[in-house]
């Protein structure tokens, strides 16, 4: 039974939500394995826009079910909000979702800590302020709260007391959230989730289920924001690559395919290196045409040309076996398209960054290609072939608009061109 993972090949916001949604009908389970409410996966269904921060991107009318894995940090408030939106349009839909009891929770004090730490940083990361870094920090330093604590109030109260003691000695009165606030918040959201009839399960219980059926693993953010191999410290705090599936008990060797989603150009939100970044009118035009504003924070995204060294890096780091290109239509009508083919790194020409260090010092070297009128223009096909040759991975699918159905295989694109 097919196992496939879809990950972002750039700095996130590549359109993974829409791509996962496109494939979701073909899979029994859609599993999110990392990140939290920092992600914003947008899907359109029957003319309505749904932005999921927590939920896997399943099609509202499909038979597939969604699983929120232990590698995520769960924002229960956001989860309740999203489920309520879905319930009002598709009653009973919450029961299609299962959450791993081992997952850690983002608590109200994590959001406060995110604000405090960001405001004290000499070079702020530009986080989404969703408490992601502090929640993962607590997980690693063993001061986290797992979902299953909610079902043992005595254990939960003891843990909160111990953790609060450490936090208040660290932050003093800068931290306004008390342990009682957190307890109350958790009980309230737990009751709301119970009313919504969401399911709880562990990856241990789900292991055999997943192995015997088709599963699509939905990544969050993008390879260049990965905690280990992204442009550290300007990264998120979790794994953004296919190997994140280990948090659901899988190995990358069990994946039949790993699709990397890339935009026809590059964007990034927040601070950090961005070798192909452009400014001024050209950037503004692409930002407006591509509606490049964060789905989670509404911040304008930084914009740049396609970066092949970064994509080669993503391919190797995340073992990409195929590519899906999105937002190709945004570049329609440009005379020339610039593409970065190599980096100059401290005087050396490189086709692939050796480590994340290279992104900080890279000087981009560009090639210039002819633009296209629309995605049925032969120059667009040439652009795709050029990228494929340069990266060494096929572009199997093309997305040319925000709606789920605005996507086709490359073979269909070629057929359409031939029939024109
Ligand atoms: P955090 O994940 O909120 O801690 O933010 C760390 C960095 O990752 C910031 O630069 C964010 O803008 C970026 N980031 C986090 N989630 C996303 C996402 O879903 N898309 C794009 N950038 C993201």
Short mmCIF file of C-alpha atoms and ligand atoms in Angstrom, two decimals:
data_model
loop_
_atom_site.label_atom_id
_atom_site.label_comp_id
_atom_site.label_asym_id
_atom_site.label_seq_id
_atom_site.Cartn_x
_atom_site.Cartn_y
_atom_site.Cartn_z
CA UNK A 1 0.00 0.00 0.00
CA UNK A 2 1.39 3.32 -1.07
CA UNK A 3 3.22 5.60 1.35
CA UNK A 4 4.07 9.05 0.14
CA UNK A 5 5.39 12.17 1.79
CA UNK A 6 4.94 15.74 0.62
CA UNK A 7 7.38 18.32 1.93
CA UNK A 8 8.21 21.94 1.17
CA UNK A 9 11.40 22.26 -0.91
CA UNK A 10 12.04 25.93 -0.09
CA UNK A 11 11.27 28.15 2.93
CA UNK A 12 7.67 27.02 3.34
CA UNK A 13 4.50 28.49 1.81
CA UNK A 14 5.03 26.53 -1.39
CA UNK A 15 1.38 25.49 -1.52
CA UNK A 16 1.68 22.10 0.21
CA UNK A 17 -1.87 22.30 1.57
CA UNK A 18 -3.36 22.50 -1.88
CA UNK A 19 -1.06 19.77 -3.22
CA UNK A 20 -1.86 17.41 -0.31
CA UNK A 21 -5.52 18.17 -0.81
CA UNK A 22 -5.22 17.28 -4.52
CA UNK A 23 -3.78 13.86 -3.68
CA UNK A 24 -5.82 13.27 -0.53
CA UNK A 25 -8.60 11.32 -2.25
CA UNK A 26 -6.11 8.63 -3.24
CA UNK A 27 -5.06 7.90 0.34
CA UNK A 28 -6.86 6.38 3.31
CA UNK A 29 -4.90 8.45 5.81
CA UNK A 30 -3.36 11.90 5.72
CA UNK A 31 -0.85 12.29 8.53
CA UNK A 32 0.72 15.53 9.75
CA UNK A 33 3.98 14.68 11.43
CA UNK A 34 5.59 17.93 12.56
CA UNK A 35 5.17 21.61 13.37
CA UNK A 36 2.14 23.27 14.85
CA UNK A 37 -0.08 26.26 14.29
CA UNK A 38 2.83 28.13 12.68
CA UNK A 39 1.82 26.35 9.46
CA UNK A 40 -1.03 27.66 7.35
CA UNK A 41 -2.26 25.12 4.81
CA UNK A 42 -4.88 26.67 2.57
CA UNK A 43 -7.45 24.63 0.69
CA UNK A 44 -10.41 25.71 -1.42
CA UNK A 45 -13.51 23.58 -1.49
CA UNK A 46 -16.65 24.55 -3.43
CA UNK A 47 -15.56 28.17 -3.59
CA UNK A 48 -14.80 28.46 0.13
CA UNK A 49 -11.33 28.97 1.57
CA UNK A 50 -10.22 26.87 4.57
CA UNK A 51 -6.90 27.65 6.28
CA UNK A 52 -5.73 24.75 8.42
CA UNK A 53 -3.01 25.38 10.94
CA UNK A 54 -3.39 22.12 12.79
CA UNK A 55 -5.50 19.76 10.73
CA UNK A 56 -4.17 17.57 7.94
CA UNK A 57 -5.38 18.81 4.54
CA UNK A 58 -8.07 16.25 3.77
CA UNK A 59 -10.81 16.96 1.28
CA UNK A 60 -14.04 17.66 3.20
CA UNK A 61 -16.10 15.16 1.20
CA UNK A 62 -13.44 12.43 0.93
CA UNK A 63 -13.31 9.11 2.72
CA UNK A 64 -9.80 9.74 4.00
CA UNK A 65 -9.05 10.25 7.67
CA UNK A 66 -6.54 12.58 9.28
CA UNK A 67 -3.94 11.88 11.95
CA UNK A 68 -2.04 14.46 14.01
CA UNK A 69 1.26 12.82 14.90
CA UNK A 70 3.44 12.97 18.00
CA UNK A 71 6.07 15.13 16.26
CA UNK A 72 3.62 18.01 16.22
CA UNK A 73 3.11 20.56 18.97
CA UNK A 74 -0.63 20.90 19.36
CA UNK A 75 -2.39 24.21 19.79
CA UNK A 76 -5.68 22.88 21.13
CA UNK A 77 -7.42 26.24 20.90
CA UNK A 78 -6.65 26.49 17.18
CA UNK A 79 -7.63 22.87 16.72
CA UNK A 80 -11.05 23.50 18.28
CA UNK A 81 -11.50 26.63 16.09
CA UNK A 82 -10.69 24.71 12.91
CA UNK A 83 -12.91 21.80 13.79
CA UNK A 84 -15.80 24.15 14.56
CA UNK A 85 -15.47 25.76 11.12
CA UNK A 86 -15.49 22.33 9.45
CA UNK A 87 -18.36 21.07 11.63
CA UNK A 88 -20.58 23.98 10.67
CA UNK A 89 -20.11 23.17 6.96
CA UNK A 90 -19.74 19.37 7.20
CA UNK A 91 -21.39 18.04 10.37
CA UNK A 92 -19.62 15.01 11.82
CA UNK A 93 -16.30 15.79 10.12
CA UNK A 94 -14.37 16.00 13.43
CA UNK A 95 -14.74 12.27 13.89
CA UNK A 96 -12.51 11.79 10.82
CA UNK A 97 -9.54 13.09 12.83
CA UNK A 98 -7.32 11.22 15.28
CA UNK A 99 -4.63 12.70 17.54
CA UNK A 100 -1.59 10.93 18.94
CA UNK A 101 -1.70 10.98 22.75
CA UNK A 102 2.09 11.33 22.84
CA UNK A 103 2.02 14.74 21.13
CA UNK A 104 3.21 17.75 23.13
CA UNK A 105 1.02 20.78 23.71
CA UNK A 106 1.57 24.45 23.05
CA UNK A 107 0.44 26.18 26.24
CA UNK A 108 -0.55 29.82 26.78
CA UNK A 109 2.78 30.54 28.46
CA UNK A 110 4.65 29.32 25.37
CA UNK A 111 3.08 32.12 23.32
CA UNK A 112 4.09 34.65 25.97
CA UNK A 113 7.63 33.24 26.02
CA UNK A 114 7.79 33.44 22.22
CA UNK A 115 6.97 37.18 22.46
CA UNK A 116 9.40 37.81 25.32
CA UNK A 117 12.34 35.97 23.74
CA UNK A 118 11.78 37.48 20.29
CA UNK A 119 11.67 40.98 21.79
CA UNK A 120 14.97 40.35 23.57
CA UNK A 121 16.82 38.89 20.57
CA UNK A 122 19.39 41.23 18.98
CA UNK A 123 18.45 39.64 15.65
CA UNK A 124 14.83 38.49 15.90
CA UNK A 125 13.99 35.34 13.93
CA UNK A 126 10.61 36.71 12.93
CA UNK A 127 8.70 33.80 14.45
CA UNK A 128 4.97 33.39 13.97
CA UNK A 129 4.55 33.99 17.77
CA UNK A 130 2.57 30.78 17.98
CA UNK A 131 4.73 29.46 20.81
CA UNK A 132 6.43 26.87 18.62
CA UNK A 133 10.06 27.36 19.74
CA UNK A 134 9.22 27.44 23.48
CA UNK A 135 6.97 24.35 23.19
CA UNK A 136 9.68 22.33 21.44
CA UNK A 137 12.27 23.70 23.88
CA UNK A 138 10.18 22.41 26.79
CA UNK A 139 9.85 19.05 25.09
CA UNK A 140 13.62 18.71 24.78
CA UNK A 141 14.36 20.06 28.26
CA UNK A 142 11.71 17.66 29.64
CA UNK A 143 9.34 20.35 30.85
CA UNK A 144 6.61 19.66 28.32
CA UNK A 145 3.01 18.58 28.70
CA UNK A 146 1.84 15.66 26.61
CA UNK A 147 -1.72 15.27 25.45
CA UNK A 148 -2.33 12.23 27.65
CA UNK A 149 -1.78 14.27 30.82
CA UNK A 150 -5.19 15.76 30.16
CA UNK A 151 -6.74 12.45 31.09
CA UNK A 152 -4.96 12.26 34.45
CA UNK A 153 -5.72 15.50 36.27
CA UNK A 154 -3.58 14.63 39.28
CA UNK A 155 -0.52 14.06 37.10
CA UNK A 156 -1.29 17.20 35.08
CA UNK A 157 -1.54 19.41 38.18
CA UNK A 158 1.73 18.07 39.60
CA UNK A 159 3.54 18.60 36.29
CA UNK A 160 2.17 22.12 35.90
CA UNK A 161 3.26 23.00 39.43
CA UNK A 162 6.84 21.77 38.81
CA UNK A 163 7.10 23.40 35.41
CA UNK A 164 5.64 26.69 36.63
CA UNK A 165 8.20 26.79 39.43
CA UNK A 166 11.01 26.64 36.86
CA UNK A 167 9.38 29.09 34.48
CA UNK A 168 8.59 31.71 37.13
CA UNK A 169 12.15 31.58 38.42
CA UNK A 170 13.38 32.09 34.86
CA UNK A 171 10.99 34.86 33.78
CA UNK A 172 9.84 36.42 37.08
CA UNK A 173 6.84 38.69 36.67
CA UNK A 174 7.41 39.04 32.91
CA UNK A 175 5.30 35.90 32.63
CA UNK A 176 1.67 36.67 33.38
CA UNK A 177 0.19 33.20 32.75
CA UNK A 178 -0.23 31.18 35.93
CA UNK A 179 -0.37 27.41 36.30
CA UNK A 180 -4.07 27.77 37.17
CA UNK A 181 -4.66 29.62 33.87
CA UNK A 182 -3.01 26.79 31.99
CA UNK A 183 -4.98 24.14 33.83
CA UNK A 184 -8.25 25.95 33.16
CA UNK A 185 -7.33 26.40 29.48
CA UNK A 186 -6.56 22.71 29.14
CA UNK A 187 -9.78 21.55 30.77
CA UNK A 188 -11.83 23.92 28.63
CA UNK A 189 -10.25 22.81 25.34
CA UNK A 190 -10.41 19.15 26.40
CA UNK A 191 -14.19 19.49 26.97
CA UNK A 192 -14.63 21.22 23.62
CA UNK A 193 -12.70 18.46 21.85
CA UNK A 194 -14.84 15.86 23.59
CA UNK A 195 -18.00 17.56 22.34
CA UNK A 196 -16.55 17.59 18.83
CA UNK A 197 -15.94 13.82 19.10
CA UNK A 198 -12.36 13.88 17.92
CA UNK A 199 -10.52 10.55 18.37
CA UNK A 200 -7.42 9.88 20.43
CA UNK A 201 -4.96 7.17 19.44
CA UNK A 202 -1.28 6.43 19.77
CA UNK A 203 1.05 5.67 16.88
CA UNK A 204 1.53 2.26 18.56
CA UNK A 205 -2.16 1.52 18.11
CA UNK A 206 -2.11 3.00 14.62
CA UNK A 207 1.10 1.27 13.46
CA UNK A 208 -0.62 -1.79 11.95
CA UNK A 209 -3.44 0.29 10.53
CA UNK A 210 -1.03 2.60 8.73
CA UNK A 211 1.17 -0.24 7.48
CA UNK A 212 -1.76 -2.04 5.89
CA UNK A 213 -3.15 0.94 4.03
CA UNK A 214 -2.23 3.98 1.94
CA UNK A 215 -0.81 6.95 3.83
CA UNK A 216 0.15 10.45 2.73
CA UNK A 217 2.51 12.16 5.17
CA UNK A 218 2.00 15.92 5.08
CA UNK A 219 5.09 17.96 5.93
CA UNK A 220 5.00 21.47 7.34
CA UNK A 221 7.19 24.49 6.50
CA UNK A 222 10.08 23.68 4.13
CA UNK A 223 13.48 21.99 4.06
CA UNK A 224 15.31 25.33 4.42
CA UNK A 225 13.44 25.98 7.69
CA UNK A 226 14.35 22.57 9.11
CA UNK A 227 15.79 22.75 12.62
CA UNK A 228 18.86 20.63 11.78
CA UNK A 229 19.63 21.52 8.19
CA UNK A 230 17.84 24.79 7.44
CA UNK A 231 19.36 28.27 7.66
CA UNK A 232 19.93 28.05 11.44
CA UNK A 233 19.11 29.95 13.63
CA UNK A 234 16.54 31.38 11.21
CA UNK A 235 14.56 28.16 11.18
CA UNK A 236 11.59 26.65 12.91
CA UNK A 237 12.04 24.21 15.79
CA UNK A 238 11.00 20.95 14.16
CA UNK A 239 11.83 18.61 11.34
CA UNK A 240 10.50 19.83 8.01
CA UNK A 241 11.84 16.93 5.98
CA UNK A 242 10.56 13.51 5.03
CA UNK A 243 12.56 11.90 7.85
CA UNK A 244 10.09 13.58 10.25
CA UNK A 245 7.86 10.57 9.55
CA UNK A 246 9.88 8.78 12.23
CA UNK A 247 7.65 10.54 14.77
CA UNK A 248 4.80 8.40 13.48
CA UNK A 249 6.90 5.22 13.65
CA UNK A 250 7.96 5.16 9.99
CA UNK A 251 11.30 5.21 8.29
CA UNK A 252 11.98 7.08 5.06
CA UNK A 253 12.86 3.68 3.53
CA UNK A 254 9.18 2.81 3.81
CA UNK A 255 8.18 5.75 1.63
CA UNK A 256 7.47 4.98 -2.02
CA UNK A 257 7.69 8.62 -2.98
CA UNK A 258 8.80 11.91 -1.52
CA UNK A 259 7.41 14.88 -3.40
CA UNK A 260 9.03 18.26 -2.90
CA UNK A 261 6.75 21.20 -3.54
CA UNK A 262 8.38 24.32 -4.98
CA UNK A 263 7.13 27.62 -6.21
CA UNK A 264 8.16 28.82 -9.68
CA UNK A 265 10.04 31.53 -7.77
CA UNK A 266 11.08 31.74 -4.10
CA UNK A 267 9.58 33.37 -1.01
CA UNK A 268 10.44 33.53 2.65
CA UNK A 269 8.79 35.07 5.72
CA UNK A 270 10.77 36.12 8.74
CA UNK A 271 14.47 36.90 8.90
CA UNK A 272 17.48 34.99 7.62
CA UNK A 273 19.56 34.56 4.50
CA UNK A 274 17.82 34.59 1.12
CA UNK A 275 20.44 34.66 -1.67
CA UNK A 276 18.06 35.30 -4.59
CA UNK A 277 15.91 37.92 -2.85
CA UNK A 278 14.75 40.82 -5.03
CA UNK A 279 13.44 44.23 -4.03
CA UNK A 280 11.60 47.17 -5.51
CA UNK A 281 9.00 47.14 -8.26
CA UNK A 282 9.83 43.66 -9.57
CA UNK A 283 9.41 42.13 -6.11
CA UNK A 284 6.25 44.12 -5.41
CA UNK A 285 4.71 42.94 -8.67
CA UNK A 286 5.35 39.25 -7.92
CA UNK A 287 4.19 39.70 -4.30
CA UNK A 288 0.91 41.23 -5.43
CA UNK A 289 0.27 38.79 -8.28
CA UNK A 290 1.18 35.82 -6.09
CA UNK A 291 -0.75 37.19 -3.07
CA UNK A 292 2.40 36.61 -1.08
CA UNK A 293 1.14 37.38 2.39
CA UNK A 294 1.48 34.85 5.23
CA UNK A 295 -1.50 32.51 5.71
CA UNK A 296 -0.80 32.47 9.47
CA UNK A 297 0.40 36.00 10.22
CA UNK A 298 -0.60 38.05 7.16
CA UNK A 299 2.98 39.36 6.91
CA UNK A 300 4.22 40.32 3.41
CA UNK A 301 6.55 37.59 2.19
CA UNK A 302 10.02 38.34 0.90
CA UNK A 303 10.28 37.46 -2.79
CA UNK A 304 13.12 36.20 -5.01
CA UNK A 305 14.02 34.25 -8.13
CA UNK A 306 14.12 30.49 -8.31
CA UNK A 307 17.17 29.17 -6.48
CA UNK A 308 18.51 25.95 -7.98
CA UNK A 309 21.41 25.45 -5.50
CA UNK A 310 18.86 25.62 -2.67
CA UNK A 311 16.63 23.11 -4.47
CA UNK A 312 19.54 20.73 -5.08
CA UNK A 313 20.30 20.98 -1.36
CA UNK A 314 16.64 20.23 -0.54
CA UNK A 315 16.67 17.27 -2.91
CA UNK A 316 19.68 15.69 -1.21
CA UNK A 317 18.66 16.54 2.34
CA UNK A 318 15.13 15.27 2.02
CA UNK A 319 15.59 12.51 -0.60
CA UNK A 320 13.12 14.02 -3.06
CA UNK A 321 11.93 11.59 -5.72
CA UNK A 322 9.59 13.97 -7.55
CA UNK A 323 8.62 17.63 -7.70
CA UNK A 324 5.38 19.58 -7.85
CA UNK A 325 5.68 23.16 -9.06
CA UNK A 326 3.14 25.73 -7.90
CA UNK A 327 2.23 29.29 -8.80
CA UNK A 328 3.72 29.05 -12.29
CA UNK A 329 0.87 31.28 -13.50
CA UNK A 330 2.13 34.14 -11.29
CA UNK A 331 5.08 34.66 -13.65
CA UNK A 332 2.85 34.68 -16.79
CA UNK A 333 3.65 37.62 -19.06
CA UNK A 334 7.18 38.40 -17.84
CA UNK A 335 9.67 38.88 -20.71
CA UNK A 336 12.60 37.31 -18.91
CA UNK A 337 12.86 35.00 -15.93
CA UNK A 338 16.03 34.88 -13.89
CA UNK A 339 17.16 31.62 -12.31
CA UNK A 340 20.06 31.22 -9.91
CA UNK A 341 22.15 28.27 -11.08
CA UNK A 342 25.17 28.48 -8.76
CA UNK A 343 26.45 30.19 -5.64
CA UNK A 344 29.77 31.85 -5.24
CA UNK A 345 30.82 30.94 -1.70
CA UNK A 346 33.95 32.71 -0.43
CA UNK A 347 35.42 32.72 -3.96
CA UNK A 348 34.40 29.13 -4.84
CA UNK A 349 31.66 28.32 -7.37
CA UNK A 350 29.25 25.71 -6.05
CA UNK A 351 26.21 24.08 -7.61
CA UNK A 352 24.99 22.85 -4.22
CA UNK A 353 25.59 24.37 -0.78
CA UNK A 354 27.83 22.08 1.27
CA UNK A 355 26.16 23.08 4.49
CA UNK A 356 23.64 25.64 5.71
CA UNK A 357 26.59 28.04 6.27
CA UNK A 358 26.83 28.63 2.52
CA UNK A 359 23.42 30.34 2.41
CA UNK A 360 24.75 33.13 4.64
CA UNK A 361 27.64 34.10 2.36
CA UNK A 362 26.38 33.00 -1.07
CA UNK A 363 26.50 35.35 -4.03
CA UNK A 364 23.96 34.13 -6.58
CA UNK A 365 24.99 33.49 -10.20
CA UNK A 366 22.09 33.83 -12.62
CA UNK A 367 20.97 32.49 -15.95
CA UNK A 368 18.20 34.23 -17.87
CA UNK A 369 15.38 32.37 -19.60
CA UNK A 370 12.59 33.53 -21.87
CA UNK A 371 9.30 34.18 -20.13
CA UNK A 372 5.94 32.69 -21.12
CA UNK A 373 2.49 34.07 -21.95
CA UNK A 374 0.63 31.38 -20.02
CA UNK A 375 1.31 27.86 -18.81
CA UNK A 376 0.33 26.45 -22.23
CA UNK A 377 3.22 28.33 -23.84
CA UNK A 378 6.18 26.19 -24.96
CA UNK A 379 8.57 28.49 -23.05
CA UNK A 380 6.92 27.35 -19.84
CA UNK A 381 7.60 23.72 -20.74
CA UNK A 382 11.21 24.71 -21.45
CA UNK A 383 11.39 26.27 -17.98
CA UNK A 384 10.19 22.98 -16.46
CA UNK A 385 12.68 20.91 -18.48
CA UNK A 386 15.47 23.27 -17.49
CA UNK A 387 14.68 22.88 -13.79
CA UNK A 388 14.43 19.09 -14.12
CA UNK A 389 17.82 18.86 -15.85
CA UNK A 390 19.45 21.18 -13.36
CA UNK A 391 18.11 19.44 -10.25
CA UNK A 392 17.97 15.90 -11.56
CA UNK A 393 14.39 15.22 -10.43
CA UNK A 394 11.26 15.21 -12.57
CA UNK A 395 8.50 17.76 -12.14
CA UNK A 396 5.51 15.45 -12.15
CA UNK A 397 2.71 17.92 -11.42
CA UNK A 398 1.98 21.56 -12.11
CA UNK A 399 -0.34 23.75 -10.08
CA UNK A 400 -1.58 26.84 -11.92
CA UNK A 401 -4.13 28.36 -9.54
CA UNK A 402 -5.32 28.20 -5.93
CA UNK A 403 -8.21 25.76 -6.45
CA UNK A 404 -7.58 22.08 -5.88
CA UNK A 405 -8.64 21.22 -9.42
CA UNK A 406 -6.21 23.77 -10.89
CA UNK A 407 -3.46 21.20 -11.09
CA UNK A 408 -2.39 18.66 -13.71
CA UNK A 409 0.33 16.15 -14.42
CA UNK A 410 3.14 17.24 -16.70
CA UNK A 411 2.02 14.62 -19.22
CA UNK A 412 -1.41 16.24 -19.38
CA UNK A 413 0.14 19.66 -19.82
CA UNK A 414 2.12 18.35 -22.80
CA UNK A 415 -0.97 16.66 -24.26
CA UNK A 416 -2.93 19.90 -23.95
CA UNK A 417 -0.20 21.80 -25.74
CA UNK A 418 -0.12 19.26 -28.56
CA UNK A 419 -3.90 19.45 -28.97
CA UNK A 420 -3.94 23.23 -29.17
P1 LIG B 1 8.31 29.69 14.28
O1 LIG B 1 8.11 28.37 13.62
O2 LIG B 1 7.01 30.40 14.56
O3 LIG B 1 9.19 29.61 15.49
O4 LIG B 1 9.08 30.66 13.26
C1 LIG B 1 10.44 30.44 12.87
C2 LIG B 1 10.64 30.84 11.42
O5 LIG B 1 9.94 29.94 10.56
C3 LIG B 1 10.12 32.23 11.08
O6 LIG B 1 10.96 32.81 10.11
C4 LIG B 1 8.75 31.96 10.48
O7 LIG B 1 8.34 32.99 9.61
C5 LIG B 1 9.03 30.67 9.73
N1 LIG B 1 7.84 29.83 9.56
C6 LIG B 1 7.23 29.07 10.49
N2 LIG B 1 6.19 28.42 9.96
C7 LIG B 1 6.14 28.76 8.67
C8 LIG B 1 5.29 28.38 7.58
O8 LIG B 1 4.37 27.58 7.70
N3 LIG B 1 5.59 28.94 6.37
C9 LIG B 1 6.63 29.79 6.21
N4 LIG B 1 7.45 30.17 7.18
C10 LIG B 1 7.21 29.66 8.41
#
